[in-house]
mmCIF file of C-alpha atoms and ligand atoms in Angstrom:
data_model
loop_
_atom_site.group_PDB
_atom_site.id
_atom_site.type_symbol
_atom_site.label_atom_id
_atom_site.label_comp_id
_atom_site.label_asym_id
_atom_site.label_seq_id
_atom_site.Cartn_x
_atom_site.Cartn_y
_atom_site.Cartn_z
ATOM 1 C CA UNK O 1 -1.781 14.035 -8.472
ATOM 2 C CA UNK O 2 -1.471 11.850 -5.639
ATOM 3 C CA UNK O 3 1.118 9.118 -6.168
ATOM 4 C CA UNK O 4 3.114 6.943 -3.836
ATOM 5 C CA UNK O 5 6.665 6.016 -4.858
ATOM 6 C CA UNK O 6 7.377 2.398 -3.465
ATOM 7 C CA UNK O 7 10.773 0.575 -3.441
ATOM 8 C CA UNK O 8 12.942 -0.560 -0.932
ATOM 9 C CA UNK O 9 15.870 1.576 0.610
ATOM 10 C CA UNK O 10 17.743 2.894 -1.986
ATOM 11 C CA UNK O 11 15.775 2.048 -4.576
ATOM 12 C CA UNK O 12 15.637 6.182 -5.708
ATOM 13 C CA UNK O 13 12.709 6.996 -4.502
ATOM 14 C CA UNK O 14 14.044 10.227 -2.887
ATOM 15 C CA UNK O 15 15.820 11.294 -5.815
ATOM 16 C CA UNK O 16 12.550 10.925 -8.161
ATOM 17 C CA UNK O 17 10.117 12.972 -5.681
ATOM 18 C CA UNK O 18 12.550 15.567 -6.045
ATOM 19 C CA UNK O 19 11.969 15.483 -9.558
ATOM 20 C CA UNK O 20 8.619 15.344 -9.769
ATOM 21 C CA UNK O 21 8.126 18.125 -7.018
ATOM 22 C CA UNK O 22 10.455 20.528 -9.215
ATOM 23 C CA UNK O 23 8.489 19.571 -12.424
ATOM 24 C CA UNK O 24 4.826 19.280 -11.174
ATOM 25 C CA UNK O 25 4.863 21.185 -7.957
ATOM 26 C CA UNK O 26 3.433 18.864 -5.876
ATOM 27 C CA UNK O 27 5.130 18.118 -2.491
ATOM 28 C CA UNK O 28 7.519 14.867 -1.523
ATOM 29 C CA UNK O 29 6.001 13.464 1.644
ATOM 30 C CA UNK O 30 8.975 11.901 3.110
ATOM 31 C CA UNK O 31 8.246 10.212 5.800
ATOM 32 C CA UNK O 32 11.781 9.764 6.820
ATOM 33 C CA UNK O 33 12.634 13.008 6.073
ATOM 34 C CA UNK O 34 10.215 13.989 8.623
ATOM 35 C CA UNK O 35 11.408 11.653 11.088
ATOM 36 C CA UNK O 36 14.935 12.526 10.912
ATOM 37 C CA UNK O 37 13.458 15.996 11.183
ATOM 38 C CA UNK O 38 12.207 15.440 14.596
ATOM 39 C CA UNK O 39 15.449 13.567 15.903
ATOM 40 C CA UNK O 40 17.231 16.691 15.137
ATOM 41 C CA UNK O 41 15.129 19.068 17.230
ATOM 42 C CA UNK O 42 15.707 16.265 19.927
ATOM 43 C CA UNK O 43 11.427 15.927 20.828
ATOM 44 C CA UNK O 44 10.482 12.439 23.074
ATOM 45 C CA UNK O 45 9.387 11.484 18.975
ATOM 46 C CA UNK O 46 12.718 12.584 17.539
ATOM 47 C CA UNK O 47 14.323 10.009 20.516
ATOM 48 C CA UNK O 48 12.315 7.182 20.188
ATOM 49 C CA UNK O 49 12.910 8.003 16.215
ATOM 50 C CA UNK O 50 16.679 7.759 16.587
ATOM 51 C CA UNK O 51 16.573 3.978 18.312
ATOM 52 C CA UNK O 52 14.123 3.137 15.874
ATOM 53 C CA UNK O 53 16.188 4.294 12.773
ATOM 54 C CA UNK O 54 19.502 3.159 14.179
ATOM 55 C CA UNK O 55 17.951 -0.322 14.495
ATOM 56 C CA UNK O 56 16.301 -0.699 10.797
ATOM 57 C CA UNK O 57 13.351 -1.522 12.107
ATOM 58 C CA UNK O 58 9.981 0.539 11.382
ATOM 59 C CA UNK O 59 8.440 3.292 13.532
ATOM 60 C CA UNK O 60 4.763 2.484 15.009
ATOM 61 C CA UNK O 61 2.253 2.129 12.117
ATOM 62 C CA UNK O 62 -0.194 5.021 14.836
ATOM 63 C CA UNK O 63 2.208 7.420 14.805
ATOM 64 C CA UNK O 64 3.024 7.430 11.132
ATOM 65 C CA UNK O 65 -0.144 7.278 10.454
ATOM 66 C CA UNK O 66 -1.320 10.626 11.976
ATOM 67 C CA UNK O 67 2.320 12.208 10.457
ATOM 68 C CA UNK O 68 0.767 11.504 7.047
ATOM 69 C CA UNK O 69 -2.940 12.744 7.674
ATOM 70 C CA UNK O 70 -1.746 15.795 9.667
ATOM 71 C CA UNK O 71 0.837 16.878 6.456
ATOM 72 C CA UNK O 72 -1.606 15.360 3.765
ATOM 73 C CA UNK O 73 -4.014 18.668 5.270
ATOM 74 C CA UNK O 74 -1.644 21.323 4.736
ATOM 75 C CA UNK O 75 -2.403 23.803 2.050
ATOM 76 C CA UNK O 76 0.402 22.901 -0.101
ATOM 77 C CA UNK O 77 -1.118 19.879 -0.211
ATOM 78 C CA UNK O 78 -4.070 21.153 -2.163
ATOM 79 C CA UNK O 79 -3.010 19.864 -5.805
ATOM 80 C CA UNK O 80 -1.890 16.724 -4.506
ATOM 81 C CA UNK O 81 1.291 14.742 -2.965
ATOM 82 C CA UNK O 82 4.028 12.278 -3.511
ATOM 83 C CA UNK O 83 4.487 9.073 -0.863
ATOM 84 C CA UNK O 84 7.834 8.658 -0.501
ATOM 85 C CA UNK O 85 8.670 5.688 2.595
ATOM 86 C CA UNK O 86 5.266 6.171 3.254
ATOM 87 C CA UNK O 87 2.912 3.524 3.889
ATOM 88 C CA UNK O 88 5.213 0.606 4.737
ATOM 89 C CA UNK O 89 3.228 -1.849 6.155
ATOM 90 C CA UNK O 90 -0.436 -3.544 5.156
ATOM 91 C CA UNK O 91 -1.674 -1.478 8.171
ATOM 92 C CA UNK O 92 -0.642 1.820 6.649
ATOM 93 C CA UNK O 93 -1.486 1.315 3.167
ATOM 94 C CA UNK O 94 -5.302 0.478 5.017
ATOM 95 C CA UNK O 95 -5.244 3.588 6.544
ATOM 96 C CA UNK O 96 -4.227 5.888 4.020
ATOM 97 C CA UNK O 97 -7.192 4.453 2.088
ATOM 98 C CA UNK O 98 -9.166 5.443 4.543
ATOM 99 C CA UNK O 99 -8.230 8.709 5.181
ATOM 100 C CA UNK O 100 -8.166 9.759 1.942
ATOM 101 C CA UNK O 101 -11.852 8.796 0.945
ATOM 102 C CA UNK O 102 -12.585 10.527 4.105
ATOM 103 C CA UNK O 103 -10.955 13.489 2.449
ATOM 104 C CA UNK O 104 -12.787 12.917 -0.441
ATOM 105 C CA UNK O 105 -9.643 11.941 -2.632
ATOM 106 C CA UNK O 106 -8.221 9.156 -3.777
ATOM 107 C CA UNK O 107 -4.399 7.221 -5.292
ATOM 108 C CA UNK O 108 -3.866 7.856 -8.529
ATOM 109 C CA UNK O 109 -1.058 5.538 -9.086
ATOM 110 C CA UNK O 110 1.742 3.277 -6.744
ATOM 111 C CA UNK O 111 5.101 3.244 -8.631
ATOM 112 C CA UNK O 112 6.948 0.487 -7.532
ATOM 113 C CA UNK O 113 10.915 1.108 -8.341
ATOM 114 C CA UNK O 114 12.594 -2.297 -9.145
ATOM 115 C CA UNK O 115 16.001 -2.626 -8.054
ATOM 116 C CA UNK O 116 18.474 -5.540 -7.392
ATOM 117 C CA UNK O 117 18.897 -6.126 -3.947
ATOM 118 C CA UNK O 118 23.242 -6.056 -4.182
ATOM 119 C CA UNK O 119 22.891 -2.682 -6.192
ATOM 120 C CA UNK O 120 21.062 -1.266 -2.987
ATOM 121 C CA UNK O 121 23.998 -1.723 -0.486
ATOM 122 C CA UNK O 122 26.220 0.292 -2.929
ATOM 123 C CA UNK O 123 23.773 2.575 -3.710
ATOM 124 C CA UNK O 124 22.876 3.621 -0.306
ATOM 125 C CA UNK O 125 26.698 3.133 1.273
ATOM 126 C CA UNK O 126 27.506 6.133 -1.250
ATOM 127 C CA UNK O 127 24.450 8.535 -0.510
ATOM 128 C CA UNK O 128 25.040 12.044 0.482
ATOM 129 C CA UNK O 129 23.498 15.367 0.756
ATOM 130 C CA UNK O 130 23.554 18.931 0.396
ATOM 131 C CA UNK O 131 23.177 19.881 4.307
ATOM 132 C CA UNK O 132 21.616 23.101 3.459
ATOM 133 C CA UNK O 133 18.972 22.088 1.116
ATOM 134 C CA UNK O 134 18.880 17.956 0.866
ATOM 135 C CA UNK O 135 19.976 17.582 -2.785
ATOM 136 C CA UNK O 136 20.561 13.735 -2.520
ATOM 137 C CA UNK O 137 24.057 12.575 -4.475
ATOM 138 C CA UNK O 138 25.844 9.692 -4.604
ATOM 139 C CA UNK O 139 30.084 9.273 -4.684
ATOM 140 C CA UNK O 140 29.954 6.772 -7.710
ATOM 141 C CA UNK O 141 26.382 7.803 -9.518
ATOM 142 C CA UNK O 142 25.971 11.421 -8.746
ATOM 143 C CA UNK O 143 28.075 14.039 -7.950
ATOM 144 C CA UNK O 144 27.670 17.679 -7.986
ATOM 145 C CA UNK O 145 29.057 19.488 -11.475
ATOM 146 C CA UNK O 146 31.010 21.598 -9.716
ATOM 147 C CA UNK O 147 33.290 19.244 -6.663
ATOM 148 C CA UNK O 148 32.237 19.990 -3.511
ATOM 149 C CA UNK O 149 29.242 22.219 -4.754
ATOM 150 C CA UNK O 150 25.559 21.652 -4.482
ATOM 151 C CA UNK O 151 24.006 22.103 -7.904
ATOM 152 C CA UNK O 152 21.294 22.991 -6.316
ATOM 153 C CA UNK O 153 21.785 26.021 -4.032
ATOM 154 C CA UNK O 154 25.872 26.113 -4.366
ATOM 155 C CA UNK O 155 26.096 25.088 -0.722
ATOM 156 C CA UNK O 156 29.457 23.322 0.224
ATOM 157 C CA UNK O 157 28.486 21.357 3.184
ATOM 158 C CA UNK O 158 27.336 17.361 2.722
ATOM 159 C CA UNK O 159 26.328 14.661 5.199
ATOM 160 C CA UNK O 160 25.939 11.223 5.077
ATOM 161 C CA UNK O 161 23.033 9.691 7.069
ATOM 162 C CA UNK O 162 23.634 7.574 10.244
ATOM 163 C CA UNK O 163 20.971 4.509 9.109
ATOM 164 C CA UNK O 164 23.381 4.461 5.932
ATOM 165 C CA UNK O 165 25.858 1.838 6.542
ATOM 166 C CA UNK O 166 26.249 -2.186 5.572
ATOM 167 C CA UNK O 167 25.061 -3.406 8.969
ATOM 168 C CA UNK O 168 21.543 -1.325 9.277
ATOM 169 C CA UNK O 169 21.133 -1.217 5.238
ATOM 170 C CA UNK O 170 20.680 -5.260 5.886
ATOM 171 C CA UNK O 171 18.087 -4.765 8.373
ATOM 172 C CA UNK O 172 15.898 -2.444 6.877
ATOM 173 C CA UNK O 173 16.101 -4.353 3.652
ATOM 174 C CA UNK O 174 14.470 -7.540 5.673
ATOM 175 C CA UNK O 175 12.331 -5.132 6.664
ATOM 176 C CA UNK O 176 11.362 -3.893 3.613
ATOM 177 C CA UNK O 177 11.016 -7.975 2.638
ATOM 178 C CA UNK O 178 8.574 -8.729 5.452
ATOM 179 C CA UNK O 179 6.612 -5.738 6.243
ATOM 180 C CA UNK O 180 6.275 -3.785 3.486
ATOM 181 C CA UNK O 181 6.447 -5.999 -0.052
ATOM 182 C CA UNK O 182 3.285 -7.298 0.759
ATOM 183 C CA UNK O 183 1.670 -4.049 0.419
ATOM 184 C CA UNK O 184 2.214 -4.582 -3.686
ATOM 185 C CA UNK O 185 -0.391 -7.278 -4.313
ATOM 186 C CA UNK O 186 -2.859 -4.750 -2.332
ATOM 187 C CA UNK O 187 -2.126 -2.090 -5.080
ATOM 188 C CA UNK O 188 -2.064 -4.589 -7.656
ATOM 189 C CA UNK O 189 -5.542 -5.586 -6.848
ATOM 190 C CA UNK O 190 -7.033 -2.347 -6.693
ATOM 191 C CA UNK O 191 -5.933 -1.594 -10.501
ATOM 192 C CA UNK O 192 -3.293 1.122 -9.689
ATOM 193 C CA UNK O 193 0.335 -0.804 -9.248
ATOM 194 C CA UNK O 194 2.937 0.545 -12.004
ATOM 195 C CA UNK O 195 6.380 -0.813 -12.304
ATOM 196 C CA UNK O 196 9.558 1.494 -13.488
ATOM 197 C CA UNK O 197 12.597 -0.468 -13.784
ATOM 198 C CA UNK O 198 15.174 1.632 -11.325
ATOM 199 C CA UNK O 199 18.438 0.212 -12.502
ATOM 200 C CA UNK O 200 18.047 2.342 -15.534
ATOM 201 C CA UNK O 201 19.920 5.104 -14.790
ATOM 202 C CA UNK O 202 18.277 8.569 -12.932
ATOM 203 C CA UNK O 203 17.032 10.369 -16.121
ATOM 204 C CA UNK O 204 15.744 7.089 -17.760
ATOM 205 C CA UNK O 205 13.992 6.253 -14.672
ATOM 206 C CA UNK O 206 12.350 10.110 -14.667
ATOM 207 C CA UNK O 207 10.973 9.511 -17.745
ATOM 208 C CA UNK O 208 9.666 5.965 -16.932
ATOM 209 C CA UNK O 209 7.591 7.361 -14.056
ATOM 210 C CA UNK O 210 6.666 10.502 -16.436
ATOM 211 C CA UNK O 211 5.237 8.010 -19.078
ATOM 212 C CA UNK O 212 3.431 6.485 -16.381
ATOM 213 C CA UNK O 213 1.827 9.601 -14.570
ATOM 214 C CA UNK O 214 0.518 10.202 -18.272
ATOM 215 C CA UNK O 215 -0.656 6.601 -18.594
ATOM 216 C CA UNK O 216 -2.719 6.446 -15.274
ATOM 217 C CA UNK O 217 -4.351 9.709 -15.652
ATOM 218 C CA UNK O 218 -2.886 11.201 -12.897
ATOM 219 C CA UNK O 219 -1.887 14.319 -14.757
ATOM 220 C CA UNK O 220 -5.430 15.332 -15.626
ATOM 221 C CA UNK O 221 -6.423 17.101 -12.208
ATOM 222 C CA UNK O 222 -3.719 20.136 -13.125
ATOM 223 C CA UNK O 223 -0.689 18.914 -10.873
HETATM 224 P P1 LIG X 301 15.503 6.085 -1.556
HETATM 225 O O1 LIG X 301 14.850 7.430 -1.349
HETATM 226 O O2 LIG X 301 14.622 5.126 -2.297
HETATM 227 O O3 LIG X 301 16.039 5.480 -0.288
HETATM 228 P P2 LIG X 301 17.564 7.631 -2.967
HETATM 229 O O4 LIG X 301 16.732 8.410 -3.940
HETATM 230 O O5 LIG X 301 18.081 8.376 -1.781
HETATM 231 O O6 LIG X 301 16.770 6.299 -2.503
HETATM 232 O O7 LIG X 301 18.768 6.968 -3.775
HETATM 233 C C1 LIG X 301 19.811 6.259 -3.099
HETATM 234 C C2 LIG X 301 21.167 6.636 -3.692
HETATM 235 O O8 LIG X 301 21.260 6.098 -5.029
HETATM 236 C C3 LIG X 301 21.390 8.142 -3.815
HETATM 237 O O9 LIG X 301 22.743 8.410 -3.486
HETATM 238 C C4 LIG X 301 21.102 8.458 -5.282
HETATM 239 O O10 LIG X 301 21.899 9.545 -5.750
HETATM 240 C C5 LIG X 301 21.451 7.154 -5.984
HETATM 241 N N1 LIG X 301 20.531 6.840 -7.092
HETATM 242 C C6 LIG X 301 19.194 7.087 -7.147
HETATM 243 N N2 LIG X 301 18.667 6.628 -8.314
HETATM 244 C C7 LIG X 301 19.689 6.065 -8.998
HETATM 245 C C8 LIG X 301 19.811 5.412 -10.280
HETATM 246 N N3 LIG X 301 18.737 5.259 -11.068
HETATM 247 N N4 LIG X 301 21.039 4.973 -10.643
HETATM 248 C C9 LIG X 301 22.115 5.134 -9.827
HETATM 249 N N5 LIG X 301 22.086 5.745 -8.641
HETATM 250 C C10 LIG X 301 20.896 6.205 -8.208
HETATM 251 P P1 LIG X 302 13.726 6.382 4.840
HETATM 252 O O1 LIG X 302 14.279 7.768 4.901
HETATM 253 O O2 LIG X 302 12.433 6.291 4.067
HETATM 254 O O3 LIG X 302 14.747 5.358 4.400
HETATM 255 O O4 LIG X 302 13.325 6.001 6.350
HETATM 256 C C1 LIG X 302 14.304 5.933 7.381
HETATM 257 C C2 LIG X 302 13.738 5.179 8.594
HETATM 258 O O5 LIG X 302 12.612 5.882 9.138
HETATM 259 C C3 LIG X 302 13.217 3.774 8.315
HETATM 260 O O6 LIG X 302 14.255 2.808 8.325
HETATM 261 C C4 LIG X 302 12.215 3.588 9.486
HETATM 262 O O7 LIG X 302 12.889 3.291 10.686
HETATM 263 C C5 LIG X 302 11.618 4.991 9.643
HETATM 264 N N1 LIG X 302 10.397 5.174 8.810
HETATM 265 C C6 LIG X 302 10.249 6.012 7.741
HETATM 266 N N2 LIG X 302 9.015 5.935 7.226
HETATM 267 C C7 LIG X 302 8.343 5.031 7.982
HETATM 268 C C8 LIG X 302 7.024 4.488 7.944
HETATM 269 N N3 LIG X 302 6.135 4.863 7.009
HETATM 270 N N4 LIG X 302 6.687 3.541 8.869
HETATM 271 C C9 LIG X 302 7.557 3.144 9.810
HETATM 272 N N5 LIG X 302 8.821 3.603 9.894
HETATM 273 C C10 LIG X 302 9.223 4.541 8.996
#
């Protein structure tokens, strides 16, 4: 099963690779999980990372690009993966194509999450996770059962990202406009672009992509 979830910020794309990685056990390949990864352990990446990010703007289309082939080759990699932020420009989206015929795989499907583009600024304003294990909630749309508790792995700590307030959310949304929208009619053309309607609410929208795995085959290989 290898599937790329494609929507701009906000647009649940997180929340839904979670999902699918619990249910199919196949990895989420967040790219900006990874990045945020490396800003933490402070590398001359992780830096460059944090301008980047703060900014809204996108990270080198080389450097992602050899992110995503060095963590496509990891072993728990070996029933497939789950694109989440990843590709995001034309460029990408070329070499991922690439790379995986010269891995001797292939996309199964591109999700595309619809989403209005006011819901997004409320959507992401309210994000927040479990610190401890990443759990993604939301103050209006998804809070733990239990106050204060991750439903996850009962943790107690939560933190809010830095990119996620009004001012950046704006930017990376023109991003999202300009550099990576035009990615869709390259999926479309290539027979594997599926659209889930993600203002339906989180469980509707699991069940959406679900009927679409089943749809474009992409269930068949075991994952
Ligand atoms: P992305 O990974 O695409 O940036 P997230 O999965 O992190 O987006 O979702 C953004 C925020 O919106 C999170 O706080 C999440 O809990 C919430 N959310 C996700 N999907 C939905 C939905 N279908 N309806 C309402 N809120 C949602
Ligand atoms: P995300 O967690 O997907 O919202 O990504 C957070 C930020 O990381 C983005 O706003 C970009 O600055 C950077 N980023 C993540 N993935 C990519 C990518 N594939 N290409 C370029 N920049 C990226």
């Amino acid at each position: 099963m290898n599937i790329i979830l494609l929507g701009p910020p906000g647009a649940g794309k997180g929340t839904q690779a979670k999902r699918l990685e619990q249910t199919y056990g196949v990895p989420q390949l967040a790219t900006g999980d990874m990045l945020r990864a490396a800003v933490k352990s402070g590398s001359e990446l992780g830096q460059q990372a944090k301008r980047v990010m703060d900014a809204g703007e996108l990270m080198p289309d080389d450097l992602m690009v050899q992110m995503i082939e060095e963590r496509i080759q990891q072993p728990d990699c070996a029933k497939g993966f789950i694109l989440d932020g990843f590709p995001r420009t034309t460029a990408q989206a070329e070499a991922l194509d690439s790379m995986l015929t010269r891995h001797g795989t292939k996309l199964d499907a591109v999700i595309e999450l619809k989403v209005d583009e006011e819901a997004l600024v409320r959507r992401i304003t309210g994000r927040y996770s479990c610190a401890k294990c990443g759990a993604g909630y939301h103050d209006e749309f998804h809070n733990p059962q239990t106050p204060g508790v991750c439903d996850a792995c009962g943790g107690t700590e939560f933190r809010r990202r830095d990119d996620d307030n009004e001012a950046t959310v704006r930017s990376r949304m023109e991003a999202y406009r300009e550099q990576t929208a035009p990615i869709l009619p390259y999926y479309e053309t290539a027979g594997i672009l599926w659209r889930v309607d993600g203002m339906a609410d989180i469980d509707e929208v699991t069940r959406q992509i679900d009927d679409v795995l089943r749809r474009a085959g992409a269930l068949d290989g075991g994952a």
